[in-house]
Coordinates of C-alpha atoms in Angstrom, one line a residue:
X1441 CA 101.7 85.7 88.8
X1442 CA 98.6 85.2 90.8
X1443 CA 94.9 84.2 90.5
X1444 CA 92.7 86.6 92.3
X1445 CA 94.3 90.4 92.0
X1446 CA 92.5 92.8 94.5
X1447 CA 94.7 93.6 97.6
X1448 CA 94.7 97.4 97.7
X1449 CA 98.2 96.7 100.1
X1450 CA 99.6 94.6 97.3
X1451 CA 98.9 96.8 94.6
X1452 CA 101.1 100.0 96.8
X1453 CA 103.5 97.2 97.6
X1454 CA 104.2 96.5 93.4
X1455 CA 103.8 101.0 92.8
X1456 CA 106.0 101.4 95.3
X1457 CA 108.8 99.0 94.1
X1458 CA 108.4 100.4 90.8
X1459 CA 109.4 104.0 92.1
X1460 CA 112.2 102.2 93.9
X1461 CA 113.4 101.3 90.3
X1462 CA 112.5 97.4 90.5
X1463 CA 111.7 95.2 87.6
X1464 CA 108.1 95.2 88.3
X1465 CA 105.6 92.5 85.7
X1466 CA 102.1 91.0 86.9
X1467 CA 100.8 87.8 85.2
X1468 CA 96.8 87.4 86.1
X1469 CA 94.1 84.6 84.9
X1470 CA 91.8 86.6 83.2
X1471 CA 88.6 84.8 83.3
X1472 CA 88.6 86.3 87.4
X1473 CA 90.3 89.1 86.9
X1474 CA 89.4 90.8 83.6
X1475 CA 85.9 89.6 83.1
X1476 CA 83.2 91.4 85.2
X1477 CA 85.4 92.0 88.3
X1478 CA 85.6 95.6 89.1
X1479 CA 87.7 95.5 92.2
X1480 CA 90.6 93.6 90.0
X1481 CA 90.0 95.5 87.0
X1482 CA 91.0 99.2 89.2
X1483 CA 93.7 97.4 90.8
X1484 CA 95.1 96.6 87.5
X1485 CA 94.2 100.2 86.4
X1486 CA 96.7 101.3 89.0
X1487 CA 99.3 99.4 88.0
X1488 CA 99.3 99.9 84.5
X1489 CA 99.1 103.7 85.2
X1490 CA 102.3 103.4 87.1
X1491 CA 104.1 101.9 84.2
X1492 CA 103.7 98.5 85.2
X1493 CA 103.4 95.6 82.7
X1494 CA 99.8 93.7 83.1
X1495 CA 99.1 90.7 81.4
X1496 CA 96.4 88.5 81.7
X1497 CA 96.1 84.8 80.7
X1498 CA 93.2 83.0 78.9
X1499 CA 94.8 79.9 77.7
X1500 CA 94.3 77.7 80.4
X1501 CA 90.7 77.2 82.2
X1502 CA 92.4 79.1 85.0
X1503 CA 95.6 80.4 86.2
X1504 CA 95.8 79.0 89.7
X1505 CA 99.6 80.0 90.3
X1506 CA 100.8 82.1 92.9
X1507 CA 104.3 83.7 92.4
X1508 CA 106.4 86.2 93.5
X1509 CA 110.0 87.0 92.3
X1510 CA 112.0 89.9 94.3
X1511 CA 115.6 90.9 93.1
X1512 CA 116.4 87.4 91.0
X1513 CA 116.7 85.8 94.4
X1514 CA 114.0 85.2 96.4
X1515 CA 110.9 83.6 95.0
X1516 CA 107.0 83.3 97.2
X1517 CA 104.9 80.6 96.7
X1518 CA 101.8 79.2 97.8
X1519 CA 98.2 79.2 97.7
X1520 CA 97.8 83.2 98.7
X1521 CA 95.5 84.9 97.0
X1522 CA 96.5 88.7 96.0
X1523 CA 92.7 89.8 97.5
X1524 CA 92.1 90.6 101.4
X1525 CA 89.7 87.9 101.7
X1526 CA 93.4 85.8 101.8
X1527 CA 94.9 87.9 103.9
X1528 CA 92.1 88.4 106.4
X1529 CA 90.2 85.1 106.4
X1530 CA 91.2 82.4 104.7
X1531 CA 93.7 79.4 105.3
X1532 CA 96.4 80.0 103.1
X1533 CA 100.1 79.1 103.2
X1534 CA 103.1 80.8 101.5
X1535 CA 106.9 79.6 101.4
X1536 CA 109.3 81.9 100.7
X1537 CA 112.5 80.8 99.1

């Protein structure tokens, strides 16, 4: 589940875990990801062209969560954007449990 969707490492990090035979779902706001952005719109594109679910959310004014679930067991959390802005140059914190 996440807010912004556009980390070209992320998005080979989900295909990849599909091949592997995991359980693979992503849960987006859409208002950021669906509307006018083209960078999240061809990351989605990728993933539903591996055979992995997409859904996005409208329902709320946005989706601010940020979630991963690997294997049942061990579950990330934080304020990490999925984008490379996150990963290269904000402050972000993630807790993996």
């Amino acid at each position: 589940m996440g807010y912004s969707f556009t980390s070209p490492e992320v998005v080979g990090a989900l295909v990849r875990a599909k091949h592997r035979g995991g359980d693979v779902g992503v849960v987006l706001d859409w208002k950021v990801n669906a509307g006018n952005n083209n960078a999240s719109k061809a990351a989605m594109k990728l993933l539903v062209g591996a055979g992995i679910p997409v859904r996005t959310v409208s329902a709320y004014k946005i989706l601010h969560d940020k979630v991963i679930v690997v294997d049942g067991r061990n579950t990330q959390v934080g304020s990490f954007n999925f984008s490379r802005a996150a990963d290269r140059s904000n402050s972000e914190n993630v807790l993996v449990v």
